N, CA and C of each residue as an Amber inpcrd file, in Angstrom:
protein
   645
 -17.5420000 -16.3980000   2.1920000 -16.7970000 -15.0030000   1.0820000
 -16.9490000 -14.2350000   2.3490000 -16.0120000 -12.8140000   2.7700000
 -15.8060000 -12.3660000   3.1670000 -16.0630000 -10.3050000   2.8480000
 -15.2570000 -10.5740000   2.0890000 -15.0850000  -9.0170000   1.4120000
 -14.9620000  -7.9530000   2.4750000 -13.2110000  -7.6220000   3.0990000
 -13.1400000  -7.1090000   4.2750000 -12.7580000  -5.5980000   3.4740000
 -13.7360000  -4.9110000   4.7630000 -13.8230000  -2.9130000   4.4620000
 -13.0340000  -3.0110000   5.4300000 -11.9830000  -1.4060000   5.8350000
 -11.9240000  -0.9650000   6.8730000 -13.0220000   0.6220000   7.3210000
 -13.3200000   0.5540000   8.0040000 -13.8620000   2.3650000   7.8420000
 -12.6460000   3.6060000   7.8290000 -13.7320000   4.6000000   7.5800000
 -12.3650000   5.8870000   6.6520000 -11.2980000   6.0340000   7.9650000
 -11.7170000   5.9770000   9.3510000 -10.5830000   5.8520000  10.8200000
 -10.0570000   4.5930000  10.6380000  -9.7130000   3.6030000  10.3000000
  -9.0020000   2.6520000  10.2050000  -9.2600000   1.8890000  11.6390000
 -10.5080000   2.3900000  12.1550000 -10.8010000   2.2980000  13.6140000
 -11.4160000   0.6380000  13.7280000 -12.4310000   0.1220000  12.5640000
 -13.6980000  -1.2290000  12.8930000 -12.8140000  -1.4750000  11.2100000
 -13.5790000  -2.8650000  10.7570000 -12.9410000  -3.6580000   9.7060000
 -14.4060000  -4.0700000   9.5150000 -15.3760000  -3.8870000   8.4340000
 -16.1890000  -4.6610000   7.9770000 -15.9300000  -6.2010000   6.9570000
 -16.5280000  -7.3210000   7.8640000 -16.4410000  -7.9530000   6.5730000
 -18.0090000  -8.6110000   6.5600000 -18.2350000  -9.3450000   5.4120000
 -19.4620000  -9.5660000   5.5230000 -19.4090000 -11.5420000   5.0360000
 -20.3760000 -12.1670000   5.6030000 -20.7230000 -13.1470000   5.3330000
 -21.3110000 -13.8060000   4.6580000 -21.4970000 -13.9950000   3.0590000
 -22.0940000 -14.7460000   1.9800000 -23.2730000 -14.8990000   2.1160000
 -23.3500000 -16.2940000   2.5890000 -23.6860000 -17.3740000   3.0410000
 -25.0600000 -17.1370000   4.2980000 -24.8790000 -16.3160000   5.2770000
 -25.5120000 -16.4630000   6.3850000 -26.2610000 -15.3420000   6.3740000
 -25.4860000 -14.5270000   5.4820000 -26.2240000 -12.5370000   5.4910000
 -26.0420000 -11.5590000   5.8720000 -24.3620000 -12.0040000   7.2870000
 -24.3160000 -10.8280000   7.9780000 -23.5270000 -10.5360000   7.4850000
 -23.1560000  -8.5800000   8.2930000 -22.4020000  -8.4460000   8.2480000
 -21.2590000  -7.7770000   9.7250000 -19.3320000  -8.6140000   9.4040000
 -19.0350000  -8.3580000  10.7990000 -18.4430000  -6.8030000  10.9500000
 -19.4460000  -6.6210000  12.8450000 -18.1310000  -5.6790000  12.6010000
 -16.8190000  -5.9590000  14.1300000 -15.7550000  -5.6910000  13.8370000
 -15.2180000  -5.1020000  14.3330000 -14.0030000  -4.4550000  14.7170000
 -13.9340000  -4.8470000  15.6120000 -11.9900000  -3.2900000  16.2830000
 -11.5450000  -3.8920000  15.7820000 -11.0370000  -2.9450000  14.9870000
  -9.0290000  -2.9280000  15.1610000  -8.3710000  -3.3370000  15.8430000
  -8.5320000  -2.4320000  16.9880000  -7.2950000  -2.4680000  18.1000000
  -7.6000000  -3.7100000  18.4490000  -7.9540000  -4.3310000  18.8220000
  -7.8040000  -6.0620000  19.2830000  -8.0240000  -6.3090000  18.1130000
  -9.4500000  -7.0400000  17.1070000  -9.6530000  -7.6640000  15.8150000
 -10.6260000  -8.4310000  16.9510000 -11.4850000  -7.5760000  17.6420000
 -12.6970000  -8.9020000  18.3610000 -13.9150000  -8.6370000  17.9610000
 -14.8690000  -9.8020000  17.6060000 -16.0230000  -9.1910000  16.1900000
 -16.9910000  -8.2610000  18.1810000 -17.6690000  -7.0750000  17.2890000
 -18.0980000  -6.2360000  18.6670000 -19.9790000  -6.3400000  18.4050000
 -19.8250000  -6.5500000  17.0730000 -21.2650000  -6.3230000  16.9000000
 -21.5150000  -7.1570000  14.6330000 -22.9210000  -8.1040000  14.6830000
 -23.4390000  -8.7960000  13.9920000 -24.9810000  -7.9670000  13.2120000
 -24.3060000  -7.0850000  11.6600000 -26.2790000  -7.5460000  12.1510000
 -26.0710000  -8.0170000  10.1510000 -28.3160000  -7.8230000  10.1520000
 -28.6900000  -9.5340000   9.6480000 -28.4960000  -8.3760000   8.7290000
 -28.4650000  -8.2030000   6.7380000 -28.4230000  -7.6170000   5.8120000
 -29.6970000  -8.0600000   5.1690000 -29.0450000  -9.3460000   4.5670000
 -29.9640000  -9.7520000   3.7680000 -29.5330000 -10.6970000   3.1450000
 -30.3150000 -11.4310000   1.8360000 -29.3110000 -12.2340000   1.4050000
 -28.9010000 -12.6480000   0.0430000 -27.6170000 -12.9700000   0.3310000
 -26.4190000 -12.9710000  -0.5410000 -25.3190000 -11.4480000  -0.5950000
 -25.3860000 -11.1050000   1.0810000 -24.6170000 -10.2220000   1.1990000
 -23.1760000  -9.8790000   0.1690000 -22.3720000  -9.0470000  -0.2580000
 -21.7330000  -9.0230000  -1.2990000 -20.7860000  -7.4080000  -1.3470000
 -19.9520000  -7.5950000  -1.9950000 -18.4470000  -6.3790000  -1.2280000
 -19.2250000  -5.0330000  -1.8000000 -18.7460000  -4.9350000   0.4640000
 -19.2320000  -3.8030000   0.5030000 -18.5560000  -2.4680000  -0.0050000
 -19.0800000  -1.5660000   0.0820000 -18.6730000   0.1680000   0.0760000
 -18.7310000   0.8010000   0.7360000 -17.9620000   1.7470000   0.9350000
 -18.2620000   3.1700000   1.4970000 -18.2240000   4.3640000   0.9350000
 -18.8710000   5.1840000   1.2690000 -19.5770000   7.1820000   0.5100000
 -17.8000000   7.8980000   1.5140000 -17.9640000   8.7180000   0.1910000
 -17.1040000   8.6940000   0.2270000 -16.8620000  10.2520000   1.9140000
 -17.7120000  10.4230000   2.5380000 -17.3850000  10.9360000   4.0120000
 -16.9920000  10.0710000   4.5790000 -16.8920000   8.2140000   4.6900000
 -16.8820000   7.1220000   5.4220000 -18.1000000   6.5140000   6.0230000
 -19.7670000   7.8100000   6.3780000 -20.7120000   7.7010000   6.8940000
 -21.8440000   7.4260000   6.2410000 -21.4840000   6.4130000   5.2130000
 -22.1060000   4.8800000   4.9910000 -21.1400000   4.5390000   4.1900000
 -21.8290000   3.1810000   4.9310000 -21.9040000   1.5870000   4.1090000
 -23.0610000   0.8720000   2.9940000 -22.5530000   0.9420000   1.8490000
 -23.5580000   0.0390000   1.1960000 -23.3250000  -1.1840000   0.3640000
 -24.0800000  -1.8600000   0.8960000 -24.1920000  -3.2230000   0.8730000
 -25.1150000  -4.0100000  -0.6480000 -24.5990000  -4.6600000  -1.3270000
 -25.8570000  -5.4760000  -2.1560000 -25.8560000  -6.0510000  -1.7310000
 -26.9230000  -6.8430000  -2.0970000 -27.1660000  -8.1510000  -1.1310000
 -28.6600000  -9.3080000  -2.6010000 -28.2350000  -9.9160000  -3.5370000
 -27.8560000 -10.4450000  -4.4060000 -29.2690000 -10.4670000  -4.5880000
 -30.1660000 -11.2500000  -3.5290000 -30.8850000 -12.4690000  -3.7290000
 -32.7040000 -11.4330000  -2.7680000 -31.5560000 -10.3940000  -2.0450000
 -33.1280000 -10.1550000  -1.9190000 -33.7320000  -8.3570000  -2.6300000
 -32.7980000  -8.3460000  -3.2860000 -32.8910000  -6.9230000  -4.2830000
 -33.2560000  -6.0240000  -3.5440000 -31.7930000  -5.8010000  -2.7220000
 -32.2180000  -4.3370000  -2.3180000 -30.9200000  -4.1210000  -1.2850000
 -30.1490000  -3.0620000  -1.7950000 -28.1530000  -2.5300000  -0.9560000
 -28.8800000  -2.3620000   0.1290000 -27.9910000  -2.7550000   1.5210000
 -28.3050000  -2.3270000   2.9410000 -27.6660000  -0.7940000   2.8880000
 -27.6230000  -0.0610000   4.4330000 -27.6780000   1.3690000   3.7880000
 -26.8590000   0.8190000   5.9960000 -25.5810000   0.9070000   5.7560000
 -24.8910000   1.1120000   6.9770000 -24.1340000   2.2450000   7.3850000
 -25.3250000   2.6480000   8.7320000 -25.2620000   4.4070000   9.3850000
 -23.4500000   3.5070000   9.8840000 -22.4460000   4.0650000   9.5850000
 -21.4750000   3.4660000  10.3230000 -20.5380000   4.1370000  11.2550000
 -21.5870000   5.3300000  11.9120000 -21.6540000   5.6260000  13.1720000
 -21.8060000   5.2400000  13.8400000 -22.5580000   4.2800000  14.2050000
 -23.6350000   3.8860000  15.0400000 -23.8530000   2.8130000  14.7840000
 -23.6100000   1.7710000  13.6430000 -23.1800000   0.4830000  12.5790000
 -24.5030000   0.2790000  13.1920000 -25.3850000   0.8640000  12.8600000
 -26.6660000   0.1090000  11.8940000 -27.1580000   0.0720000  10.2220000
 -28.1200000  -0.8890000  10.8770000 -29.0780000  -0.6010000   8.9250000
 -30.0680000   0.8620000   9.1490000 -29.8880000   1.5650000   8.2390000
 -30.7850000   2.6820000   8.3370000 -31.7000000   2.7440000   7.3550000
 -31.4950000   2.0100000   6.1460000 -31.9230000   2.3390000   5.0910000
 -31.9990000   0.9200000   3.6460000 -33.0970000   0.0200000   3.7230000
 -32.3910000  -0.6140000   1.7450000 -33.0100000  -0.4540000   1.1230000
 -32.4100000   0.4390000  -0.0090000 -32.5710000   0.1940000  -1.1520000
 -33.1410000  -0.0630000  -2.3890000 -33.8820000  -1.0100000  -2.3130000
 -34.4060000  -1.7550000  -3.2870000 -34.3820000  -1.4990000  -4.5510000
 -33.9470000  -2.7510000  -5.2160000 -33.7020000  -2.7090000  -7.2450000
 -34.1110000  -3.3660000  -7.9070000 -35.1200000  -3.3970000  -8.1680000
 -36.1450000  -3.8700000  -8.6840000 -35.3670000  -5.5250000 -10.0860000
 -34.2460000  -6.1580000  -9.7310000 -33.6870000  -7.2850000  -9.8600000
 -32.3670000  -7.9080000  -8.8720000 -31.1930000  -8.3370000  -8.8600000
 -30.4510000  -8.6510000  -8.3980000 -29.0880000  -7.7920000  -7.6540000
 -28.6680000  -7.1100000  -7.5160000 -27.9130000  -6.0710000  -6.9530000
 -26.4500000  -6.6500000  -7.1250000 -25.2210000  -6.3020000  -7.5290000
 -23.9330000  -7.5310000  -7.4290000 -23.0520000  -6.3100000  -7.3370000
 -23.2080000  -6.0280000  -7.2180000 -21.8380000  -4.2070000  -6.7750000
 -21.4920000  -2.6670000  -7.0480000 -21.9440000  -2.4180000  -5.9730000
 -22.0630000  -1.0180000  -5.9290000 -20.6370000   0.1680000  -6.2270000
 -20.6350000   0.7250000  -5.8090000 -19.9810000   2.2530000  -6.3370000
 -20.4730000   3.4130000  -6.0870000 -19.7740000   4.8370000  -5.2440000
 -19.7490000   5.8420000  -4.9910000 -19.7570000   6.9710000  -5.5040000
 -20.1970000   7.7470000  -5.4850000 -19.6680000   8.5720000  -6.3200000
 -18.6920000   9.4150000  -5.6090000 -18.4260000  10.4380000  -5.6130000
 -16.9710000  11.4330000  -5.3360000 -17.9100000  11.9720000  -4.4710000
 -18.9020000  13.1940000  -5.2020000 -19.3650000  13.7720000  -4.4640000
 -20.5310000  12.9030000  -3.3740000 -21.0620000  12.2260000  -3.2960000
 -21.3360000  11.9360000  -2.0420000 -22.9820000  11.5400000  -2.5370000
 -23.7540000  12.4530000  -3.5610000 -25.3570000  12.5710000  -3.4630000
 -25.6280000  10.6620000  -4.7710000 -24.6000000  10.1270000  -5.4100000
 -25.1410000   9.2940000  -6.3890000 -24.1940000   8.1180000  -5.6370000
 -25.0810000   6.5730000  -5.8860000 -24.6320000   4.8290000  -5.8120000
 -24.8080000   5.0350000  -7.0220000 -23.8120000   3.7980000  -7.6470000
 -23.9780000   3.1650000  -8.2480000 -24.3850000   2.1180000  -8.6990000
 -24.9440000   0.4710000  -8.9440000 -25.5680000  -0.7490000  -8.3640000
 -25.7480000  -1.7050000  -9.7260000 -24.5760000  -2.4030000 -10.1640000
 -24.6890000  -3.4390000 -11.0530000 -25.9290000  -4.5190000 -10.6910000
 -27.4480000  -4.5040000 -11.8730000 -27.7930000  -5.2550000 -11.4980000
 -27.5210000  -6.9650000 -12.3430000 -26.9380000  -8.0680000 -11.7250000
 -26.4650000  -9.1200000 -12.7440000 -28.1660000  -9.2720000 -13.0950000
 -28.7980000  -9.3540000 -12.6090000 -30.1300000 -10.4340000 -13.0750000
 -30.7550000  -9.1430000 -15.0150000 -30.8950000  -8.2960000 -14.9270000
 -31.7620000  -7.1710000 -15.6260000 -30.0100000  -6.3790000 -16.9770000
 -28.3500000  -7.0180000 -16.3710000 -27.3340000  -6.2670000 -17.6900000
 -27.3910000  -5.8350000 -17.3510000 -27.2700000  -4.7740000 -16.0160000
 -27.2600000  -3.2720000 -16.6370000 -26.9200000  -2.3430000 -15.2790000
 -26.7100000  -0.9550000 -15.5690000 -25.3870000  -0.0030000 -14.0420000
 -26.9480000   1.2950000 -14.0250000 -28.0210000   0.8670000 -12.8910000
 -28.1730000   1.7170000 -12.3300000 -27.4000000   3.3670000 -11.5110000
 -27.8760000   4.2000000 -12.5440000 -27.6510000   5.1440000 -10.9540000
 -28.4020000   5.5080000 -10.2020000 -28.2970000   5.5290000  -8.8310000
 -29.7280000   5.8700000  -7.4840000 -28.7830000   6.9850000  -7.0580000
 -30.2290000   7.6530000  -6.7420000 -29.8610000   8.4460000  -5.6700000
 -29.9710000   8.3430000  -4.3890000 -28.8000000   8.7740000  -3.9210000
 -28.2980000   8.8060000  -2.5570000 -29.3360000   9.0360000  -0.6810000
 -29.5430000   9.5190000  -1.4740000 -30.9930000   9.9420000  -0.2420000
 -31.8270000   9.4090000  -0.1470000 -32.4660000   9.6600000  -1.2540000
 -33.6690000   8.9050000  -2.1100000 -34.0990000   7.9590000  -2.2570000
 -32.9460000   6.5870000  -2.5270000 -33.3800000   5.3310000  -2.9720000
 -33.7300000   5.3690000  -4.3100000 -34.6490000   6.7750000  -5.0960000
 -35.0320000   6.7590000  -6.2480000 -34.2630000   5.7580000  -7.7040000
 -33.8760000   6.4570000  -8.6560000 -33.4160000   4.7400000  -9.8760000
 -33.4430000   6.9510000 -11.0590000 -31.8220000   7.1250000 -11.2650000
 -31.7190000   8.6320000 -12.4410000 -31.5130000   8.2700000 -13.6390000
 -31.3060000   7.3110000 -13.4600000 -30.6250000   6.9970000 -15.4460000
 -30.4560000   5.0700000 -14.8430000 -29.9010000   5.4100000 -16.5470000
 -29.1230000   3.1080000 -16.7610000 -28.9570000   3.1880000 -17.7310000
 -27.4370000   1.8830000 -17.6470000 -26.9400000   1.7320000 -18.3630000
 -27.2540000  -0.2470000 -18.8250000 -27.3870000   0.1360000 -20.0860000
 -27.2430000  -1.5380000 -20.4870000 -25.9840000  -2.5830000 -20.9230000
 -25.0460000  -3.1320000 -19.8540000 -24.0180000  -3.8710000 -19.8240000
 -23.6430000  -4.7680000 -20.9110000 -22.7980000  -5.8930000 -20.3790000
 -23.2770000  -7.3530000 -20.9970000 -23.5470000  -8.4130000 -19.1250000
 -22.7500000  -9.3860000 -20.0430000 -24.6050000 -10.4630000 -19.4990000
 -23.2260000 -10.1290000 -18.0070000 -24.3690000 -10.6540000 -16.8220000
 -23.0800000 -10.9260000 -15.5280000 -22.9730000  -9.9560000 -15.7500000
 -22.7240000  -8.6290000 -14.9510000 -22.3250000  -7.3070000 -13.6680000
 -21.9430000  -7.2560000 -12.5470000 -20.1760000  -7.7800000 -12.8890000
 -20.1140000  -8.3020000 -11.1350000 -19.0430000  -7.1970000 -10.1530000
 -18.3030000  -6.6890000 -10.8840000 -17.1170000  -5.5460000 -10.2020000
 -17.7300000  -4.4730000 -11.2070000 -17.3870000  -3.9590000 -10.0740000
 -17.9800000  -1.8500000 -10.8020000 -15.9770000  -1.1550000  -9.9610000
 -16.3290000   0.1400000 -10.7740000 -14.6120000   0.6900000 -10.7130000
 -14.4370000   1.9450000 -11.1380000 -15.3260000   3.3530000 -10.2740000
 -14.8690000   4.7190000 -10.8570000 -13.8510000   5.0720000 -10.4900000
 -13.1070000   5.9310000 -12.4010000 -12.2920000   5.8330000 -12.0550000
 -12.0210000   7.4160000 -13.3740000 -12.4880000   8.6580000 -12.0270000
 -12.2420000   9.5330000 -12.3500000 -14.0000000   9.7950000 -13.1830000
 -13.6840000  10.3440000 -14.3870000 -15.2500000  10.3220000 -14.8380000
 -15.8200000   9.3580000 -15.6060000 -15.6710000   7.8150000 -15.6400000
 -15.2570000   6.2350000 -16.4930000 -16.4470000   6.0600000 -15.4610000
 -16.7800000   5.8830000 -15.5140000 -17.0750000   3.6780000 -15.1450000
 -16.8560000   2.2190000 -15.3140000 -16.0390000   2.0900000 -15.4340000
 -15.5960000   0.6390000 -15.6200000 -16.4490000  -0.5250000 -14.7030000
 -17.1450000  -1.4430000 -15.6330000 -18.0660000  -2.1990000 -15.5160000
 -18.2010000  -3.3760000 -16.3120000 -17.3200000  -5.2560000 -15.2590000
 -17.1780000  -6.5170000 -15.5260000 -18.0410000  -7.4010000 -15.1440000
 -18.3830000  -7.6800000 -16.8580000 -19.2670000  -8.7970000 -17.5020000
 -19.1520000  -9.9000000 -17.5290000 -18.7880000 -10.6920000 -16.3850000
 -18.5350000 -11.6970000 -16.0050000 -18.5450000 -13.4390000 -17.1980000
 -20.1240000 -13.2850000 -17.3630000 -20.3400000 -13.9720000 -18.9790000
 -20.5070000 -13.3500000 -19.6840000 -20.5970000 -12.1870000 -19.9730000
 -19.9550000 -12.0600000 -21.9570000 -18.3860000 -11.7300000 -21.8350000
 -17.6990000 -12.0790000 -21.1810000 -15.3250000 -11.9170000 -20.4660000
 -15.6720000 -10.1200000 -21.6990000 -16.5480000  -9.3500000 -20.0040000
 -16.0660000  -7.9770000 -21.3370000 -15.6870000  -7.0470000 -20.2070000
 -15.4650000  -5.4900000 -20.2120000 -15.0430000  -4.6690000 -20.0070000
 -15.5910000  -3.2670000 -20.4390000 -17.0190000  -3.1330000 -19.6110000
 -17.8430000  -2.0240000 -20.2780000 -16.9460000  -0.8680000 -19.6750000
 -17.2550000   0.8470000 -20.3730000 -16.2720000   1.5950000 -20.0040000
 -17.5770000   2.6030000 -20.4260000 -18.3200000   3.6760000 -19.0550000
 -19.2910000   3.9620000 -19.4700000 -18.5230000   5.3150000 -18.8200000
 -19.1090000   6.7370000 -20.2450000 -18.6130000   7.9470000 -19.9120000
 -20.0560000   8.4930000 -18.4590000 -19.4330000   8.7760000 -17.5950000
 -20.4570000   9.7090000 -16.7970000 -20.8290000  10.5990000 -17.5990000
 -19.9840000  11.9190000 -17.6560000 -20.0260000  12.6460000 -18.8510000
 -20.9800000  13.3530000 -19.5580000 -21.0470000  11.6620000 -20.0850000
 -21.7450000  11.5940000 -21.4690000 -22.7750000  10.9190000 -21.7270000
 -22.6050000  10.7240000 -20.5440000 -24.3080000   9.3950000 -20.3810000
 -24.5900000   8.2920000 -21.2940000 -23.3450000   7.7610000 -21.9210000
 -24.0030000   7.2690000 -22.2620000 -21.7060000   5.5750000 -22.1780000
 -22.4860000   4.8610000 -22.6120000 -20.9800000   3.7740000 -22.4980000
 -20.5640000   3.7650000 -23.9140000 -19.2410000   4.0630000 -23.6870000
 -18.5760000   4.7090000 -25.2090000 -17.3360000   3.1720000 -25.8140000
 -17.2050000   2.2180000 -24.8460000 -16.3070000   0.4270000 -25.0840000
 -16.5960000  -0.0180000 -25.3730000 -16.3070000  -1.3710000 -25.0570000
 -16.5830000  -2.1640000 -25.0750000 -15.0680000  -3.3970000 -25.0530000
 -14.8750000  -4.0120000 -23.5690000 -12.8400000  -4.5990000 -24.2200000
 -13.1040000  -5.8140000 -23.8180000 -12.9600000  -6.7770000 -25.1010000
 -12.3900000  -8.3640000 -24.3130000 -11.9200000  -8.9000000 -22.8530000
 -12.3080000  -9.4730000 -22.1150000 -11.1690000  -9.3980000 -21.4450000
 -10.3620000 -10.4470000 -20.5410000 -11.5130000 -11.5220000 -21.2690000
 -10.2090000 -12.9650000 -20.5940000 -11.8470000 -13.7790000 -20.6800000
 -11.8190000 -14.8660000 -20.1140000 -12.6530000 -15.6970000 -19.8790000
 -12.8530000 -16.0630000 -18.6850000 -14.1560000 -15.7980000 -17.9780000
 -15.1920000 -15.3560000 -16.8840000 -14.1900000 -14.7720000 -16.0110000
 -13.8550000 -13.2560000 -16.4220000 -13.3880000 -11.9110000 -15.5600000
 -14.1620000 -11.4240000 -13.9480000 -13.6530000 -11.7400000 -13.2750000
 -14.6420000 -12.0620000 -11.4770000 -14.0330000 -10.3430000 -10.9300000
 -12.9940000 -10.2570000 -10.8690000 -11.9720000  -9.0200000 -10.0440000
 -10.8920000  -8.0180000 -10.5640000 -11.2520000  -6.6650000 -10.0280000
 -10.5700000  -5.7760000 -10.5380000  -9.4440000  -4.7230000  -9.4700000
  -8.3590000  -3.9650000 -10.2070000  -7.4250000  -3.6120000  -8.7500000
  -7.2490000  -2.4210000  -9.7730000  -7.0120000  -1.0270000  -9.3970000
  -6.6870000   0.3900000  -9.6700000  -5.4500000   0.5120000  -9.3540000
  -4.5580000   0.4110000  -9.9630000  -3.0010000   0.8000000  -9.4030000
  -3.1250000   2.6530000  -8.5740000  -2.0360000   2.8080000  -7.4510000
  -2.2700000   4.0160000  -6.9380000  -2.1650000   5.5170000  -7.5770000
  -1.8710000   5.3230000  -8.4320000  -2.1570000   6.6150000  -9.7100000
  -2.8430000   6.6550000 -10.6150000  -4.2900000   5.3060000 -10.1300000
  -5.1480000   5.4030000 -11.8740000  -5.4840000   5.2050000 -12.9350000
  -3.6190000   5.0230000 -13.3860000  -3.9460000   4.8250000 -14.5440000
  -3.5480000   3.2680000 -15.2220000  -3.4570000   2.6300000 -14.7170000
  -3.7660000   1.2450000 -14.9780000  -4.5200000   0.4610000 -14.4380000
  -5.9620000  -0.2690000 -15.2440000  -6.3750000  -1.8080000 -14.5880000
  -6.4430000  -2.5120000 -14.6840000  -6.5320000  -3.7100000 -13.7950000
  -6.2760000  -5.2090000 -13.5880000  -7.5780000  -5.5170000 -12.8410000
  -6.8730000  -6.5120000 -14.5100000  -8.6100000  -7.9100000 -14.2290000
  -8.5830000  -8.6010000 -13.8680000  -8.7280000  -9.9630000 -13.0920000
  -8.1930000 -10.6590000 -12.6550000  -9.1370000 -12.1570000 -13.1310000
  -9.1590000 -12.8710000 -14.4620000 -10.2550000 -13.6130000 -15.0150000
  -9.4460000 -15.8940000 -14.7770000 -10.8840000 -15.8620000 -14.9590000
 -11.0960000 -17.6860000 -14.9600000 -10.3620000 -18.6840000 -16.0420000
  -9.1710000 -17.9950000 -17.0500000  -8.5960000 -18.0520000 -18.0160000
  -6.8160000 -18.3100000 -17.1430000  -6.6690000 -17.8340000 -15.8510000
  -5.8260000 -18.1740000 -15.0870000  -4.1690000 -16.8900000 -15.7640000
  -5.0690000 -15.5370000 -15.7200000  -4.8570000 -14.7860000 -16.6910000
  -5.0700000 -13.7070000 -15.3420000  -4.3700000 -12.5410000 -15.6430000
  -4.5460000 -10.7870000 -15.6890000  -3.8220000  -9.3620000 -16.8690000
  -5.3840000  -8.7190000 -16.7080000  -5.7650000  -8.7260000 -18.1540000
  -5.3750000  -7.1180000 -17.4980000  -4.5200000  -6.3370000 -18.3940000
  -3.9050000  -4.3400000 -17.6900000  -4.1570000  -3.5210000 -19.0480000
  -5.1490000  -3.1120000 -18.2650000  -6.1980000  -2.0290000 -19.0110000
  -5.8700000  -0.2480000 -18.7420000  -5.0830000   0.5810000 -19.8010000
  -4.5900000   1.5450000 -20.1480000  -6.1700000   3.0100000 -19.7500000
  -5.8620000   2.6120000 -18.3260000  -7.8620000   4.0770000 -18.1900000
  -7.1620000   5.2620000 -19.6990000  -6.3250000   5.5530000 -19.6200000
  -5.6340000   7.4560000 -20.1850000  -6.8000000   6.3810000 -21.6430000
  -6.1090000   5.3190000 -22.7210000  -7.0970000   5.5730000 -23.9110000
  -8.2030000   4.0590000 -23.5860000  -8.5530000   3.9850000 -22.6890000
  -8.6770000   2.5620000 -22.7630000  -8.9160000   0.9070000 -23.5390000
  -7.5040000   1.2360000 -23.5770000  -6.9580000  -0.5040000 -24.2850000
  -6.5460000  -1.4410000 -23.9500000  -7.0490000  -2.8510000 -23.3990000
  -6.1200000  -3.4390000 -22.8100000  -4.4540000  -3.6910000 -23.6440000
  -3.8080000  -3.6300000 -22.7320000  -2.4260000  -3.1790000 -23.6760000
  -1.6570000  -4.6540000 -23.5270000  -1.5280000  -5.6660000 -21.6050000
  -1.5180000  -6.9300000 -22.3190000  -1.8750000  -8.2530000 -21.4580000
  -1.5490000  -9.2350000 -21.4880000  -2.7030000  -9.8200000 -20.7680000
  -0.9900000 -11.5920000 -20.2000000  -1.3630000 -11.1080000 -18.8910000
  -0.4640000 -11.6850000 -18.0380000  -0.3830000 -13.2060000 -17.8510000
  -0.2840000 -13.6890000 -18.3240000  -0.3050000 -15.2740000 -17.7350000
   0.1350000 -15.6090000 -16.1170000  -0.7520000 -16.6520000 -15.2200000
  -0.2150000 -16.6190000 -14.0270000  -0.1450000 -18.6120000 -14.2260000
   0.0960000 -19.0090000 -12.5120000   0.4070000 -20.3350000 -12.5700000
  -0.6140000 -20.9870000 -11.8500000  -2.3360000 -20.1130000 -11.6730000
  -3.4030000 -20.9980000 -11.0850000  -4.9540000 -20.4370000 -11.4760000
  -5.6550000 -20.3990000 -11.1170000  -7.2480000 -19.0770000 -11.4080000
  -7.1760000 -18.2160000 -10.3190000  -6.8190000 -17.0400000 -10.5800000
  -7.5580000 -16.5500000  -9.2200000  -9.2500000 -15.7900000  -8.9130000
  -9.6700000 -15.4940000  -7.9490000 -10.2360000 -15.5380000  -7.4290000
 -10.2680000 -13.2940000  -6.8950000  -9.2990000 -13.0790000  -6.6810000
  -9.0780000 -11.2040000  -6.4130000  -7.7330000 -10.8760000  -6.6780000
  -7.4500000  -9.6610000  -6.5790000  -6.8630000  -9.6060000  -6.3770000
  -5.9970000  -7.8170000  -5.8290000  -5.3190000  -7.0460000  -5.4790000
  -5.4400000  -5.9750000  -4.3020000  -4.1660000  -5.4510000  -5.3440000
  -3.9070000  -3.9630000  -5.3710000  -2.8980000  -3.8610000  -5.8400000
  -2.4420000  -3.0580000  -4.0140000  -1.0500000  -3.6660000  -3.8110000
  -0.5470000  -2.4990000  -2.5250000   0.4670000  -1.6920000  -3.3910000
   0.2590000  -0.3270000  -2.9960000   1.5090000   0.7040000  -3.5640000
   3.1350000   0.0970000  -3.3190000
């Protein structure tokens, strides 16, 4: 798996090698590999900090989130998690990150500077994807077939939505009004983010593995 993420200025492309544990740094002017970084065991989807200066990569079987300085492309920290970090989302303010723990079925709120866990939310089984929209954190729970909705202002889960069989990935439209979730029952669920209700399920002809919204 590659999990591509562009730098904030789009001059670099980062891809993770899940099986080998490396992060590739690619120059987008010629699409040549310029650096490989060793991260940990089974790195997954990277997430950029809001200012683009840090790249956070959950390493599932290392129990850590690798922190990369994107200025010089070096690993500058590894935030230890007592579990299996499977996804990361960064708060727009840049001070917090949210980490899904697949082993303990939690989402942790972590101080991005100190690596200290400051809050914890119980969610469904095997959380695998996070999406932060305004003040709501959406958590896709693959083994319980649900989408948890956490109200960050209230500090609690406010809803659990049935979302298809073995949901894996999600994407948001450009306006932030509709969340699209792909599941292994060959469907795409559409969630209205204003009401946090599942509006419909769109059947497709194959089992989707990822989804990207193109405006």
